[in-house]
């Protein structure tokens, strides 16, 4: 005998679909800059902080990250259960178009592949934040992870990988458009209950990451198109294909 779904659940699902609204706006309302100011209200920042706290609670309550088991956790667990939820929490409901998403499947970096040349494989960061603009995908954030407990050599190697990926990303962006500025930041994640000051520094870093993403997306949207990209687009739009003729 099949278990029947409670009517309250059916009603909740119907209400959810009926009331769903796509709150993403079509474009950023103004040209923003990196000027050491928050781009959102205190209320919005507080709501984002609550979302971050929800993710931290789940992490702190997960026995997999207790001292007894943490050494056995692989990189995939760290990415899936810690890094991605915290990034999603901090970047949720960005005031931007629908064309942004978080890539978490070690997708090949378009910027890295572009630098290496035709036929070459690009690097595959663990996580990337991507934005589509003028029919082109841009990689605005890169994340490289390791096991929670790793060697100093691994940290140094990942730092070098990030440096290369960011340089590739910057070069890729500037080939198509000219945004004004670029900023990046590195942070340490408190995976177990920590002091209020440690949590404050971590939350501040995630809020700064969000603030930087908002400004960088704005700079991308308001950037001027390079001459080569403009000519390429105009050439593509003006191309007329001739009709095909077939012999009887």
Tab-separated table of C-alpha atoms in Angstrom, residues 239-247:
chain	number	residue	atom	x	y	z
A	239	UNK	CA	26.683	38.600	-42.509
A	240	UNK	CA	24.052	37.426	-44.987
A	241	UNK	CA	24.126	33.838	-46.115
A	242	UNK	CA	23.534	33.265	-49.822
A	243	UNK	CA	20.805	30.827	-50.865
A	244	UNK	CA	21.809	27.323	-51.814
A	245	UNK	CA	21.134	26.063	-55.312
A	246	UNK	CA	20.720	22.409	-56.134
A	247	UNK	CA	20.932	20.612	-59.465
